[in-house]
Coordinates of C-alpha atoms in Angstrom, one line a residue:
M15 CA -2.6 164.4 138.7
V16 CA -3.5 167.8 139.3
R17 CA -3.2 170.8 136.6
H18 CA -2.4 174.4 137.3
E19 CA -2.0 177.5 134.4
F20 CA -0.9 180.6 134.9
T21 CA 1.3 183.4 132.6
F22 CA 5.0 185.0 133.1
P23 CA 6.4 187.5 131.2
S24 CA 8.2 186.6 127.9
A25 CA 11.9 188.1 126.7
D26 CA 10.0 190.1 124.5
K27 CA 8.8 192.2 126.6
K28 CA 5.3 192.4 125.6
T29 CA 3.8 189.0 124.8
Q30 CA 2.5 186.9 128.4
I31 CA 3.4 183.0 127.9
H32 CA 1.2 180.7 129.2
A33 CA 2.3 178.2 131.1
V34 CA 1.2 174.6 133.1
E35 CA 2.5 172.0 135.6
W36 CA 1.1 169.2 136.4
R37 CA 1.9 167.2 139.2
P38 CA 1.3 163.9 141.2
E39 CA -0.6 163.9 144.5
G40 CA 1.5 162.8 146.9
E41 CA 5.7 163.2 146.9
I42 CA 7.4 164.7 143.9
R43 CA 10.7 162.8 142.8
A44 CA 11.4 165.2 140.4
V45 CA 10.3 168.0 137.1
L46 CA 10.3 167.3 134.2
Q47 CA 10.6 170.1 131.7
I48 CA 8.8 170.0 128.4
S49 CA 10.2 171.7 125.5
H50 CA 7.6 171.2 122.6
G51 CA 7.9 171.8 118.9
V52 CA 6.5 173.9 115.8
S53 CA 3.4 174.8 115.1
E54 CA 1.9 173.1 117.9
Y55 CA 1.2 173.7 122.1
I56 CA 2.6 171.9 125.5
L57 CA -1.1 171.0 126.5
R58 CA -0.7 168.6 124.1
Y59 CA 2.1 166.5 126.1
E60 CA -1.5 165.6 129.3
P61 CA -1.2 162.0 129.1
F62 CA 2.7 161.8 128.9
A63 CA 2.4 164.1 131.8
A64 CA -0.6 162.2 133.6
F65 CA 1.6 158.6 132.7
L66 CA 4.7 160.6 134.8
T67 CA 2.7 162.6 137.5
E68 CA 1.2 158.9 138.5
R69 CA 5.0 157.8 139.2
G70 CA 6.4 160.4 141.4
F71 CA 6.8 163.1 138.9
A72 CA 6.3 166.7 138.6
V73 CA 5.8 167.9 134.1
V74 CA 6.2 172.0 133.5
G75 CA 6.3 173.7 130.4
H76 CA 4.7 176.4 128.4
D77 CA 3.6 177.4 124.8
H78 CA 6.8 178.9 123.0
L79 CA 6.8 183.1 122.1
G80 CA 4.0 182.9 118.6
H81 CA 2.4 179.2 119.7
G82 CA -0.7 178.3 121.4
G83 CA -1.3 181.0 123.9
S84 CA 2.0 182.8 123.8
I85 CA 0.4 185.4 120.8
A86 CA 0.7 189.3 121.7
P87 CA -2.9 190.5 120.8
G88 CA -2.4 191.9 117.6
A89 CA 0.5 189.6 117.1
P90 CA 1.3 186.6 113.8
R91 CA 1.1 183.8 114.3
L92 CA 4.3 181.4 114.2
Y93 CA 6.7 184.6 114.8
F94 CA 8.6 185.0 117.6
G95 CA 10.4 188.6 116.6
P96 CA 13.3 190.9 114.9
T97 CA 16.9 188.6 113.8
G98 CA 17.5 187.7 117.4
S99 CA 14.9 186.7 118.7
W100 CA 15.5 182.7 119.2
N101 CA 17.2 184.2 122.5
W102 CA 13.8 185.6 123.8
V103 CA 12.4 181.7 123.3
A104 CA 15.6 180.7 124.7
E105 CA 15.3 182.8 127.6
D106 CA 11.9 182.1 128.1
L107 CA 12.2 178.6 128.2
H108 CA 15.5 178.9 130.8
T109 CA 12.5 181.9 133.3
R110 CA 10.3 178.6 132.9
R111 CA 12.3 176.5 134.4
Q112 CA 13.9 179.7 137.7
L113 CA 9.9 179.0 138.4
A114 CA 10.1 175.7 138.4
K115 CA 13.0 175.2 140.4
E116 CA 11.5 177.7 143.3
R117 CA 8.4 176.1 143.4
F118 CA 10.3 172.7 143.6
P119 CA 13.5 173.0 145.0
G120 CA 16.1 171.1 145.9
I121 CA 14.5 168.0 143.7
P122 CA 16.2 166.4 140.6
Y123 CA 15.6 168.3 137.5
L124 CA 15.2 167.0 134.1
L125 CA 14.5 168.6 130.3
L126 CA 13.0 167.0 127.4
G127 CA 13.1 168.8 124.4
H128 CA 11.2 167.9 121.0
S129 CA 11.9 168.8 117.3
M130 CA 12.3 172.4 117.9
G131 CA 11.5 172.6 121.2
S132 CA 15.3 170.1 120.5
F133 CA 16.8 173.0 119.6
L134 CA 15.7 174.9 122.3
A135 CA 16.6 172.7 125.2
R136 CA 20.3 172.1 123.4
T137 CA 20.6 176.2 123.4
D138 CA 19.8 175.9 126.7
L139 CA 22.1 173.8 126.6
I140 CA 25.2 176.0 126.2
L141 CA 23.5 179.0 127.8
H142 CA 23.0 177.0 131.3
P143 CA 25.2 174.4 131.6
G144 CA 24.8 172.1 134.7
E145 CA 21.4 173.8 135.2
T146 CA 19.6 170.5 134.6
D147 CA 19.7 166.8 136.0
G148 CA 19.4 164.8 132.2
A149 CA 18.4 166.0 129.0
I150 CA 16.4 164.4 125.9
L151 CA 16.2 165.1 122.5
M152 CA 13.9 163.9 121.0
G153 CA 12.9 164.5 117.2
T154 CA 15.9 166.1 116.5
G155 CA 18.9 166.0 113.9
Q156 CA 22.0 168.2 112.5
M157 CA 21.7 169.0 108.8
A158 CA 24.5 169.1 106.8
P159 CA 26.6 172.2 107.6
L160 CA 26.4 173.5 102.7
L161 CA 22.7 172.6 103.4
L162 CA 21.7 174.8 106.6
A163 CA 24.1 177.4 105.1
A164 CA 21.6 177.4 101.6
G165 CA 18.4 177.1 103.6
R166 CA 19.4 180.1 105.4
A167 CA 20.4 181.8 102.5
V168 CA 16.8 180.9 101.1
A169 CA 15.1 182.1 104.8
A170 CA 17.1 185.1 103.7
V171 CA 16.4 185.8 100.9
E172 CA 12.5 185.4 101.0
T173 CA 12.5 187.8 104.6
R174 CA 13.3 190.6 102.1
R175 CA 11.0 189.7 99.7
V176 CA 7.5 188.7 101.7
G177 CA 8.4 190.4 104.9
E178 CA 9.3 188.3 107.9
T179 CA 6.4 188.0 109.7
R180 CA 4.5 186.1 106.3
V181 CA 4.7 183.0 104.7
S182 CA 6.5 181.8 102.3
P183 CA 5.3 178.8 100.5
L184 CA 9.5 178.4 99.2
V185 CA 10.9 178.6 102.2
E186 CA 7.3 176.0 103.7
Q187 CA 8.4 173.7 101.0
L188 CA 12.0 173.0 100.7
A189 CA 11.1 172.5 105.0
F190 CA 8.4 170.4 105.6
G191 CA 7.1 169.5 101.7
A192 CA 11.1 167.4 101.8
Y193 CA 10.0 165.7 104.7
N194 CA 6.6 164.4 103.2
R195 CA 8.2 163.9 99.6
V196 CA 9.7 160.8 102.2
F197 CA 6.5 159.1 102.4
S198 CA 5.3 159.8 99.1
P199 CA 2.7 159.0 98.0
N200 CA 0.7 161.0 100.5
R201 CA -2.3 160.8 102.0
T202 CA -1.8 164.0 104.1
S203 CA 0.4 166.8 103.9
Y204 CA 1.9 165.5 107.9
D205 CA 2.1 161.9 106.8
W206 CA 5.7 162.2 107.8
L207 CA 4.3 163.3 111.6
S208 CA 3.3 159.6 112.4
R209 CA 2.7 156.6 111.2
D210 CA -0.6 155.9 112.7
P211 CA -3.5 157.8 110.5
G212 CA -5.9 158.6 113.9
N213 CA -2.9 161.0 115.0
V214 CA -2.3 163.0 111.7
D215 CA -6.3 163.7 111.3
R216 CA -5.9 164.3 115.6
Y217 CA -3.4 167.3 114.5
L218 CA -4.9 168.5 111.2
A219 CA -8.6 168.4 113.0
D220 CA -6.8 170.7 116.0
P221 CA -7.1 174.8 115.6
L222 CA -3.9 175.1 117.5
C223 CA -1.5 172.7 115.2
G224 CA -0.4 173.2 111.5
G225 CA -0.5 176.2 110.1
S226 CA 2.8 178.0 108.3
P227 CA 4.8 179.0 109.7
T228 CA 6.9 182.6 108.7
T229 CA 9.4 183.5 107.6
G230 CA 11.1 184.9 110.1
L231 CA 10.1 182.2 112.6
F232 CA 12.2 180.2 109.6
R233 CA 15.2 182.2 110.0
E234 CA 15.7 182.5 113.5
M235 CA 15.0 178.6 113.5
L236 CA 17.8 177.8 111.4
A237 CA 20.1 180.4 112.9
G238 CA 19.7 178.6 116.0
M239 CA 20.6 174.9 114.4
A240 CA 23.6 176.9 113.5
F241 CA 24.1 177.8 116.9
I242 CA 23.9 174.3 118.3
A243 CA 26.2 173.0 115.6
R244 CA 29.3 174.4 116.2
P245 CA 32.0 172.7 118.3
A246 CA 33.3 175.4 120.0
E247 CA 29.4 176.4 121.3
L248 CA 28.9 172.7 122.2
R249 CA 32.4 172.6 124.5
R250 CA 30.4 175.5 127.0
M251 CA 28.0 171.9 127.7
D252 CA 28.5 170.6 131.4
P253 CA 30.3 167.6 130.1
G254 CA 28.3 165.8 133.5
T255 CA 25.0 166.2 132.1
P256 CA 23.4 162.3 130.8
V257 CA 22.4 163.4 127.5
L258 CA 19.8 160.9 125.1
F259 CA 19.2 161.1 121.6
I260 CA 15.3 159.3 121.2
S261 CA 14.0 159.3 117.6
G262 CA 11.9 157.1 114.9
D263 CA 13.7 156.0 112.6
Q264 CA 11.7 157.2 109.8
D265 CA 12.0 160.3 111.4
P266 CA 13.1 162.7 108.4
V267 CA 14.0 166.0 110.1
G268 CA 16.3 163.4 112.0
D269 CA 17.4 162.5 108.1
C270 CA 15.9 158.7 109.1
G271 CA 18.3 158.2 112.2
K272 CA 21.4 159.8 109.9
G273 CA 21.1 163.4 111.4
V274 CA 20.3 161.9 115.0
R275 CA 23.7 159.8 114.9
R276 CA 25.5 162.7 114.0
A277 CA 24.3 165.3 116.4
A278 CA 25.2 162.4 119.0
E279 CA 28.0 162.4 118.0
S280 CA 29.2 166.3 118.3
F281 CA 27.7 165.6 122.5
R282 CA 30.7 162.6 122.9
Q283 CA 33.6 165.0 120.5
A284 CA 32.8 167.7 122.8
G285 CA 33.5 166.1 125.9
V286 CA 29.9 164.4 126.8
K287 CA 30.5 162.2 129.5
Q288 CA 27.4 160.1 128.8
V289 CA 25.6 160.2 125.5
G290 CA 22.7 157.4 124.9
C291 CA 21.0 157.0 121.3
K292 CA 18.1 155.1 120.8
L293 CA 16.4 154.9 117.4
Y294 CA 13.3 152.8 117.1
P295 CA 11.8 151.0 113.9
G296 CA 9.3 151.9 111.5
L297 CA 8.0 155.2 113.8
R298 CA 8.2 158.8 112.5
H299 CA 8.6 162.0 113.8
E300 CA 6.0 162.7 116.7
I301 CA 7.0 159.0 118.9
L302 CA 5.1 160.3 121.9
C303 CA 1.8 159.8 119.9
E304 CA 2.7 156.9 117.9
D305 CA 0.7 153.3 118.5
C306 CA 3.2 152.5 120.4
R307 CA 3.5 155.5 123.0
E308 CA 3.4 153.3 126.0
Q309 CA 6.3 151.8 124.9
V310 CA 8.2 154.8 124.5
Y311 CA 6.7 156.3 127.9
Q312 CA 8.5 153.7 129.7
D313 CA 11.9 153.9 128.0
L314 CA 11.7 157.5 128.5
L315 CA 10.9 157.3 132.5
D316 CA 13.1 154.0 132.8
W317 CA 16.6 156.3 131.3
M318 CA 15.5 159.4 133.2
E319 CA 15.5 156.6 136.8
S320 CA 18.4 155.1 135.8
A321 CA 20.3 158.5 134.5
V322 CA 19.4 160.6 137.3
L323 CA 16.7 159.0 140.1
R324 CA 17.0 155.3 141.7
P325 CA 14.1 153.2 140.6
V326 CA 11.1 153.4 143.1
S327 CA 11.6 149.9 143.4
A328 CA 15.5 150.5 144.8
K329 CA 14.1 153.2 147.2
S330 CA 14.5 152.5 150.7
P331 CA 11.1 152.9 152.6

């Protein structure tokens, strides 16, 4: 596996976005773009990238605005920008794909989004239909409309009260605190991430993970979640793009499976022809980091091969 890191200009016109490419030594069968979650960064996905490059995939991604190495000098961490900046983050995702397609022309292209990254991936499927050959939406969900409206109202009030580049303990507690209560009594504030205590501890020890998102980021993410829930927007997607929803059935982001099923059903109602949904019993939010991750890796590979590619064993000599 060869790793290449570089930067490209963000849509915010002031930040250099940190990007990475992992490619196999030999022939490239397909490209997978990864869109990471909130409060993490793209290099956390290197073990999964190593698995895929051994099987002929190039894997690409970047740190979203305000995350990892994509923070402008003097800018706050975990902040996108003013109202409407969700569109900047979505545009950066699209730019990353354009760069990858220039690098690997004519090769099947897939998109995987995890958690917040899945909401961005769903935004991308609406804004740029038909540009990916398959999509995997992992650790995603769909909040009930009234709950989403209430969350947006609280985020708006707190943004005005404390400022959009600052942290609101109330907003954070309503979001992540609610996730963790599912697993009380708690060992840490991030028990909801994984049933594997070692994975939780590694996350807590990583200086580029965790921390409190700004009120502005919450406002933008909730606006994005409202956008991707509207039936009229969903009908803009390419109905021929196969989509897999995949999560742990104990992931509170997906309402322990119920929100994942709601999201999958909304895609079917919008006319998407091939919608799969796989829930792993007992797994929580970070299914690529759980103790059974090798099985998850293989399941994702199998789906990509069946939905978009031919397995290696079925290829002509």
